[in-house]
GROMACS .gro file of C-alpha atoms in nm:
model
  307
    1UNK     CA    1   3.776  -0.424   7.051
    2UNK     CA    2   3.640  -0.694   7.277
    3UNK     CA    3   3.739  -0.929   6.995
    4UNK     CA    4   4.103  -0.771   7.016
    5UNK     CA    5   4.109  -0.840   7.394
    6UNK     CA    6   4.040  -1.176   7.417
    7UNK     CA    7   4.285  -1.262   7.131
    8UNK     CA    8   4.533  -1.095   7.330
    9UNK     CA    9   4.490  -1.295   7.601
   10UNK     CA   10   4.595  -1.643   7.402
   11UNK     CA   11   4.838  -1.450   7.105
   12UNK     CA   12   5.010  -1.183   6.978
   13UNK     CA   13   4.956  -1.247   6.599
   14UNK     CA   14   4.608  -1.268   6.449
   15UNK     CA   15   4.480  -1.338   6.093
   16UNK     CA   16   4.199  -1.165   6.001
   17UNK     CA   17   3.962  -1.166   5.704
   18UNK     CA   18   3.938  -0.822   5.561
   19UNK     CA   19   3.976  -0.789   5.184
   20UNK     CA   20   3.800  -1.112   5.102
   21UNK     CA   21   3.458  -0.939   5.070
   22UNK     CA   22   3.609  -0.696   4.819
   23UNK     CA   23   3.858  -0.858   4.620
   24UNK     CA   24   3.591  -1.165   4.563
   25UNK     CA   25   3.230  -1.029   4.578
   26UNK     CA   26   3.182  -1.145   4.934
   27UNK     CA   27   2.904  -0.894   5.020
   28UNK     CA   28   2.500  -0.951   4.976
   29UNK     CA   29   2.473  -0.578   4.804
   30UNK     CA   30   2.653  -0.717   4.509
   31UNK     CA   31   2.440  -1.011   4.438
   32UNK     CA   32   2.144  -0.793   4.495
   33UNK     CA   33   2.267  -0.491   4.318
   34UNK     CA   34   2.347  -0.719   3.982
   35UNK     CA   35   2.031  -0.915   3.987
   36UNK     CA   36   1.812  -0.539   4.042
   37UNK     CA   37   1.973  -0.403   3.803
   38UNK     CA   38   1.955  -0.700   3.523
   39UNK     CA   39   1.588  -0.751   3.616
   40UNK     CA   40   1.511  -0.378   3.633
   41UNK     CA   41   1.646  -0.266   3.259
   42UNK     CA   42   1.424  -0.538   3.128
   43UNK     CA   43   1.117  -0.432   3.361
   44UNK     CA   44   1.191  -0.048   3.240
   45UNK     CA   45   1.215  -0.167   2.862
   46UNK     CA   46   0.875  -0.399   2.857
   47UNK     CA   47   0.639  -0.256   3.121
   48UNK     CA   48   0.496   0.104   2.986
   49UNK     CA   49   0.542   0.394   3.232
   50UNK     CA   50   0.199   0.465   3.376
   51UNK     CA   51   0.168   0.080   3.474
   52UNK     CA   52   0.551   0.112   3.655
   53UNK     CA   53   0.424   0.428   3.837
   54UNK     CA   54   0.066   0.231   3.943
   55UNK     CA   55   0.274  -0.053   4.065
   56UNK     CA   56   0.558   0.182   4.292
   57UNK     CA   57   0.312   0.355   4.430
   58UNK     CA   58   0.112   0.060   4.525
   59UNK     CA   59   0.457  -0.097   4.675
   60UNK     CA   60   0.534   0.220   4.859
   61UNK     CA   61   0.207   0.176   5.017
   62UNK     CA   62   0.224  -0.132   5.178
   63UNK     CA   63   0.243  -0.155   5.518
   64UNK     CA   64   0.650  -0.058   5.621
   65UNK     CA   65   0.640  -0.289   5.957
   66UNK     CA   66   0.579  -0.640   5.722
   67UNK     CA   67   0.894  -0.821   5.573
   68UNK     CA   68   0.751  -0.834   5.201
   69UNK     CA   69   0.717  -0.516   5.178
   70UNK     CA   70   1.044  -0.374   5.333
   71UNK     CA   71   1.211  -0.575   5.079
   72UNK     CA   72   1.023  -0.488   4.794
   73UNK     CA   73   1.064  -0.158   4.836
   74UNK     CA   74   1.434  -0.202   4.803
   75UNK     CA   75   1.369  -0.316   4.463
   76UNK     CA   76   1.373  -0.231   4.086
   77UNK     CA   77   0.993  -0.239   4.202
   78UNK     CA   78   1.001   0.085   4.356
   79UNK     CA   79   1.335   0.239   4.246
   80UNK     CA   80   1.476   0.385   3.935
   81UNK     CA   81   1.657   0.142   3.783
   82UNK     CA   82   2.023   0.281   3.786
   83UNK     CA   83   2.325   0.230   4.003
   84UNK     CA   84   2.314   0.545   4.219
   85UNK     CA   85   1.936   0.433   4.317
   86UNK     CA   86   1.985   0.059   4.346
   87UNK     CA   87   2.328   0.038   4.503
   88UNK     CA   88   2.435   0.358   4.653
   89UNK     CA   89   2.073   0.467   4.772
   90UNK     CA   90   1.944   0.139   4.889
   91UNK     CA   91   2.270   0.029   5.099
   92UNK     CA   92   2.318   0.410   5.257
   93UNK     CA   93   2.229   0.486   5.570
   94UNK     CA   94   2.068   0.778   5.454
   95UNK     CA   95   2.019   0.755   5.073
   96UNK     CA   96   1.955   1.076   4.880
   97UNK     CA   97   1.549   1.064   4.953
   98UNK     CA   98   1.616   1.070   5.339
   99UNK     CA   99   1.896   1.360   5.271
  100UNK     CA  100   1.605   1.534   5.137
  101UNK     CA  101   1.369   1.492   5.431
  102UNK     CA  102   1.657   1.520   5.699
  103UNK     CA  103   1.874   1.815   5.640
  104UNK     CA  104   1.741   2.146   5.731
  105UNK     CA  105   1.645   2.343   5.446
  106UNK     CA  106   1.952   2.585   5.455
  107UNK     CA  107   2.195   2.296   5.448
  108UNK     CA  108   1.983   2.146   5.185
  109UNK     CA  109   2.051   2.426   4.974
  110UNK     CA  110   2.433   2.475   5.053
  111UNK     CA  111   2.455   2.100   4.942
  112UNK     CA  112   2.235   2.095   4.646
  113UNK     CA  113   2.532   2.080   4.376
  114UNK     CA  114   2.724   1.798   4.590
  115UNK     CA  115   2.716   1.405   4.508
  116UNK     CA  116   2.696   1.218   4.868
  117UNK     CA  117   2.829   0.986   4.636
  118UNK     CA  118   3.143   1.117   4.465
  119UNK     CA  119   3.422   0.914   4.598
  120UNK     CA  120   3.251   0.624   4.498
  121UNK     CA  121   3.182   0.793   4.141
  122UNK     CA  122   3.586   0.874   4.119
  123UNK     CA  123   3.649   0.489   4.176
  124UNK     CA  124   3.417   0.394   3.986
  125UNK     CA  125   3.579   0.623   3.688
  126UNK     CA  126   3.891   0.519   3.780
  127UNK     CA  127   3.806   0.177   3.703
  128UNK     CA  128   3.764   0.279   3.348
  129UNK     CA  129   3.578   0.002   3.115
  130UNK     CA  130   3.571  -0.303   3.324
  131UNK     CA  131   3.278  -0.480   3.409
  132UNK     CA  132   3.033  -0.358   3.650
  133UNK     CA  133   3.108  -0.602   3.931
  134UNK     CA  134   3.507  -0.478   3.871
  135UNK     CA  135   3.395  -0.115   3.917
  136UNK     CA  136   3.238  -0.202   4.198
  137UNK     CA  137   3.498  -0.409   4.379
  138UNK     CA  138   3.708  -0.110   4.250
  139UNK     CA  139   3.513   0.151   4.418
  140UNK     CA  140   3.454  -0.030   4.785
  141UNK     CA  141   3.840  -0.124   4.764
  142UNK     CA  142   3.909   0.234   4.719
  143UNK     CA  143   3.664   0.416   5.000
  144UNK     CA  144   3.532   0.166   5.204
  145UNK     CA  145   3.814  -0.086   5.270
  146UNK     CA  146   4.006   0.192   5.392
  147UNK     CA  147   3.740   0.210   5.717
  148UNK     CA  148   3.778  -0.088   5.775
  149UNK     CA  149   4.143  -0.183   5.809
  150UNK     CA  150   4.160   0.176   6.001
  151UNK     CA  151   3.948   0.037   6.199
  152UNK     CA  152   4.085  -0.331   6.261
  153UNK     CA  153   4.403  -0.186   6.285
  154UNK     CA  154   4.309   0.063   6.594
  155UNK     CA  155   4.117  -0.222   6.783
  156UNK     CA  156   4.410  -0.469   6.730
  157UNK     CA  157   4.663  -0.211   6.842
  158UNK     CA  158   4.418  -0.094   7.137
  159UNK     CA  159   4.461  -0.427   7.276
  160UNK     CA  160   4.873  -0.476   7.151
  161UNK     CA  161   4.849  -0.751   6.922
  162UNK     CA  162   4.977  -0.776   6.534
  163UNK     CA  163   4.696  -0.823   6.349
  164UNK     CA  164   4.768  -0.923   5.976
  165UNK     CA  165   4.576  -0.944   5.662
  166UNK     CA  166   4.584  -1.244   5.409
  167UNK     CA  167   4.374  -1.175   5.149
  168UNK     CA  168   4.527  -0.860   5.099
  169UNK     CA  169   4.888  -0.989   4.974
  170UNK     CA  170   4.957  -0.836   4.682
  171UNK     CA  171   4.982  -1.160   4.468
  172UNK     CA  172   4.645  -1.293   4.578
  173UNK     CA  173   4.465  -0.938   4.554
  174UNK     CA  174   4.569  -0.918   4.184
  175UNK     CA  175   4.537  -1.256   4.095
  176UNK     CA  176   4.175  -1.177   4.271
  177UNK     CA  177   4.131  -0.860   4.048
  178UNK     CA  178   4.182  -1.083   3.735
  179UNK     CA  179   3.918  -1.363   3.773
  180UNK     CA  180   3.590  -1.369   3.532
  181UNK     CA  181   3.264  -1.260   3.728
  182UNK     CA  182   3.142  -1.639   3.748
  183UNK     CA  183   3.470  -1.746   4.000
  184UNK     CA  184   3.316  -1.469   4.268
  185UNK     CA  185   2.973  -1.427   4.239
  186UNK     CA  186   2.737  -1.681   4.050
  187UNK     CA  187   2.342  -1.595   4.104
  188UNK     CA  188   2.313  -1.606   4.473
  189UNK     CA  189   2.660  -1.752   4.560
  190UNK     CA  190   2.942  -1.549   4.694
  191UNK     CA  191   3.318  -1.629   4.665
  192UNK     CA  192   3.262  -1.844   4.463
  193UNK     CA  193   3.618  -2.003   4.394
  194UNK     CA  194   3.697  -1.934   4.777
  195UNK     CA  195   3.432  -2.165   4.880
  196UNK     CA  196   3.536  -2.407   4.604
  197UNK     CA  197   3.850  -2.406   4.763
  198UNK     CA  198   3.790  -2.496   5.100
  199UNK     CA  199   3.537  -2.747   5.025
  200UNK     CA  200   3.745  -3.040   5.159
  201UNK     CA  201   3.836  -2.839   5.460
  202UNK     CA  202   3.516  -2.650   5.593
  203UNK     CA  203   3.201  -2.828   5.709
  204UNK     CA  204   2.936  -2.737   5.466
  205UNK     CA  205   2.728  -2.598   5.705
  206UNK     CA  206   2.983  -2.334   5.700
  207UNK     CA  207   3.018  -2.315   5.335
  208UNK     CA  208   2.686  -2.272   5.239
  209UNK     CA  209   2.586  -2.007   5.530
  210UNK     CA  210   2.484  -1.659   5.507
  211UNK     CA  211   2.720  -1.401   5.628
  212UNK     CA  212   2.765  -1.340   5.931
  213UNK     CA  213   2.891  -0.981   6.032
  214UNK     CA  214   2.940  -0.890   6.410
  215UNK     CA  215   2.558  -0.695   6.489
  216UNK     CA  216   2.517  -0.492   6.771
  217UNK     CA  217   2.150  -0.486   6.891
  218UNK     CA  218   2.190  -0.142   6.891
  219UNK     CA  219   1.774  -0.085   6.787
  220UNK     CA  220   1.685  -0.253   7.092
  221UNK     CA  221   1.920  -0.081   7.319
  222UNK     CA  222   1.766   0.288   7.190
  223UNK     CA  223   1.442   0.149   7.240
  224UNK     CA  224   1.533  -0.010   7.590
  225UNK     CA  225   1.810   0.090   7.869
  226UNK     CA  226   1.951   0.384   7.614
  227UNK     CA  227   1.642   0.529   7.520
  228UNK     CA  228   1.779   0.820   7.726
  229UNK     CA  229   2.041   0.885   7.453
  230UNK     CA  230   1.760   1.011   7.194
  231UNK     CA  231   1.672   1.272   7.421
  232UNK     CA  232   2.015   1.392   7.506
  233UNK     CA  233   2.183   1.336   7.176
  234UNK     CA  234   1.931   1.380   6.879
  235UNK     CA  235   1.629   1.559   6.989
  236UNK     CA  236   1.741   1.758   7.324
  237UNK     CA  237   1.793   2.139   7.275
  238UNK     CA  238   2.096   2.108   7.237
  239UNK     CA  239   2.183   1.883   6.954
  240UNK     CA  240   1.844   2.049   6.793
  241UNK     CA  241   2.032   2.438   6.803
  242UNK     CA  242   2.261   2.339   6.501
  243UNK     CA  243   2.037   2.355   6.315
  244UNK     CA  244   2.182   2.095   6.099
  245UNK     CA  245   1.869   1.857   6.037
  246UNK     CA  246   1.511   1.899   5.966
  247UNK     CA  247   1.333   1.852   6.353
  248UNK     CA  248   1.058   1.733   6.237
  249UNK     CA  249   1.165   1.443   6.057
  250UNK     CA  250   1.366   1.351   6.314
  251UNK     CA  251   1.108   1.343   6.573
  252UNK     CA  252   0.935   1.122   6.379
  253UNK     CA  253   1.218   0.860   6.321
  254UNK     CA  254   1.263   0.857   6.695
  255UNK     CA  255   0.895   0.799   6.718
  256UNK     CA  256   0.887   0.562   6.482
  257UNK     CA  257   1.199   0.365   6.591
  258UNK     CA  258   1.053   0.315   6.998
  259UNK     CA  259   0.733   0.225   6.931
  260UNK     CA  260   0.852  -0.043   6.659
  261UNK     CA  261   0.680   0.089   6.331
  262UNK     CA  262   1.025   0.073   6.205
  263UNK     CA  263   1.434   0.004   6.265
  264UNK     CA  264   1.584   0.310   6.254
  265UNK     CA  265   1.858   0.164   6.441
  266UNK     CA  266   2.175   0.206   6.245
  267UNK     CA  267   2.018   0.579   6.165
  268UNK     CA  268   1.990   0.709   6.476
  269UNK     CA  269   2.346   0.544   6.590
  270UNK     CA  270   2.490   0.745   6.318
  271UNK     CA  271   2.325   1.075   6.456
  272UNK     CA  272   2.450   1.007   6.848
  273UNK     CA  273   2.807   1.005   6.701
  274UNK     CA  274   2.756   1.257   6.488
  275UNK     CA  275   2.656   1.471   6.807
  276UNK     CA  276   2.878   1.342   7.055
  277UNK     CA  277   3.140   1.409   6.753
  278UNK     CA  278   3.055   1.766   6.727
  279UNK     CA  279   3.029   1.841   7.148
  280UNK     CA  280   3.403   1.688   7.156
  281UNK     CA  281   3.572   1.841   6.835
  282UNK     CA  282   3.353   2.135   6.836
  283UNK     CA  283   3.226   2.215   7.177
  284UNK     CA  284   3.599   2.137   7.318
  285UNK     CA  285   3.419   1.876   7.574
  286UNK     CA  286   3.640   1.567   7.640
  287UNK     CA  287   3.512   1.217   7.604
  288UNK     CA  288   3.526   1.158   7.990
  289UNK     CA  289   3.287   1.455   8.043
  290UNK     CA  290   3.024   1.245   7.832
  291UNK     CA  291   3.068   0.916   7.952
  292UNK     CA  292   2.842   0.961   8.283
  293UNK     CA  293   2.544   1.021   8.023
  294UNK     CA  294   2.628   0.686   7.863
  295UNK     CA  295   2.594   0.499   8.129
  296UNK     CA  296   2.322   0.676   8.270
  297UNK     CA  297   1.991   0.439   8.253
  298UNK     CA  298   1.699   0.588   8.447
  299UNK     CA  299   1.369   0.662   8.284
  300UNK     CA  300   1.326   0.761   7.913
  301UNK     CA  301   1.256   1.124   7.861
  302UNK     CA  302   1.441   1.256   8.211
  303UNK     CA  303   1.723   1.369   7.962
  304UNK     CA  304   1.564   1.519   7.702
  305UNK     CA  305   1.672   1.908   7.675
  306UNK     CA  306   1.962   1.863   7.924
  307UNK     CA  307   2.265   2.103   7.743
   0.00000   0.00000   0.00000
């Protein structure tokens, strides 16, 4: 949105880049995805079971807080080696091990027979035979995509400017959909013809960068001048009377998350709007009724049980 509004103030048309991360393997899951799951069928196939289970467990022991080991735990290391473990799990924000932990035990069993994951399944069925990358494309071009340019297209239109999107004309999207694996994603490089492309017209700083998305500190904020949100929004009275999630576990997140033995930040943004959600749509409050309590900074804990 802020984006949006300071276009607005030099044009009326924008070009913006969404499609180009699906239509040409722009995103770090799929490089990692591909190379866990290549390097994980042979681990599976050569290392005998009871050594696998010695070495996971000795992974999943190491201490959360250092780099190593949060990134070898997101590995064929200490994950099954198939796709719903190594892609879908490891890039949720709460993979089917923390749906375990989190929902209540009611809603755990109401759930029990339903895939978290079954619009990406029905893309990736849809895609039929193709290669795995394809399917995968396939899938995120089918669910995820669709997010995104509802988004984009709300935050342009917020601020009244056209916003248009390139690499989604048809032409270049199926021209896109028809190129062999090694013109988008080759080892550890991304759009792969795309950067061949502009190589006489970007800088190469710019080529060879890692992506860059738009972050939001939003860890620090819960653990700084919104720590007050926690209270009100995931473990006040209130949001806790659902019923909906296991309190425990989420006392502990929140726990976990302000003193820093871990990022829970994307998680617990997730819950706030899944509260605040549920107060407007359910509760029949109206958005300016909550926005006091978003701007409201005092002391952490003063909130906690208000509602």
């Amino acid at each position: 949105n802020f984006v949006s509004r300071l276009a607005a103030e030099h044009v009326k048309v924008v070009l913006t880049g969404e499609g180009s991360d699906e239509t040409l393997a722009g995103y770090n899951r799929y490089r990692v995805t591909m190379a866990n799951l290549a390097l994980g069928g042979a681990y599976e196939r050569v290392v005998p079971g009871p050594l696998r289970r010695a070495v996971r467990k000795r992974v999943l022991g190491m201490d959360a807080t250092g780099g190593a080991a949060r990134r070898l735990r997101r590995t064929f290391l200490a994950m099954d080696a198939d796709l719903d473990s190594l892609y879908f799990d490891n890039f949720a924000v709460f993979g089917r091990g923390w749906q375990q932990r989190l929902l209540a035990p009611g809603l755990l069993d109401e759930l029990e027979q339903v895939d978290p994951y079954a619009a990406f399944h029905a893309g990736l069925a849809r895609a039929g035979k193709a290669p795995l990358l394809d399917r995968l494309l396939y899938a995120d071009i089918a669910t995820y995509l669709h997010e995104l340019l509802m988004k984009q297209d709300q935050m342009s239109m917020a601020a009244s400017i056209e916003s248009r999107v390139p690499f989604l004309d048809h032409p270049l999207a199926e021209f896109a959909a028809g190129l062999p694996q090694r013109l988008r994603l080759r080892g550890a490089t991304t759009k792969v013809i795309l950067r061949r492309a502009m190589k006489d017209l970007l800088p190469a700083e710019i080529l060879s960068r890692k992506k860059m998305g738009f972050p939001v500190p939003i860890g620090a904020w819960l653990r700084g001048p919104y720590r007050h949100l926690l209270d009100e929004y995931i473990t006040g009275t209130r949001a806790a009377s659902r019923d909906l999630f296991d309190m425990g576990t989420v006392r502990a997140m929140v726990a976990d998350h302000v003193s820093g033995a871990a990022n829970h930040g994307e998680r617990l943004w997730s819950l706030i709007n899944l509260e605040i959600w549920q107060r407007i749509f359910l509760d029949g409050e109206t958005p300016d009724e909550l926005a006091p309590l978003a701007h409201r900074t005092g002391r952490a804990g003063t909130l906690a049980g208000v509602g």
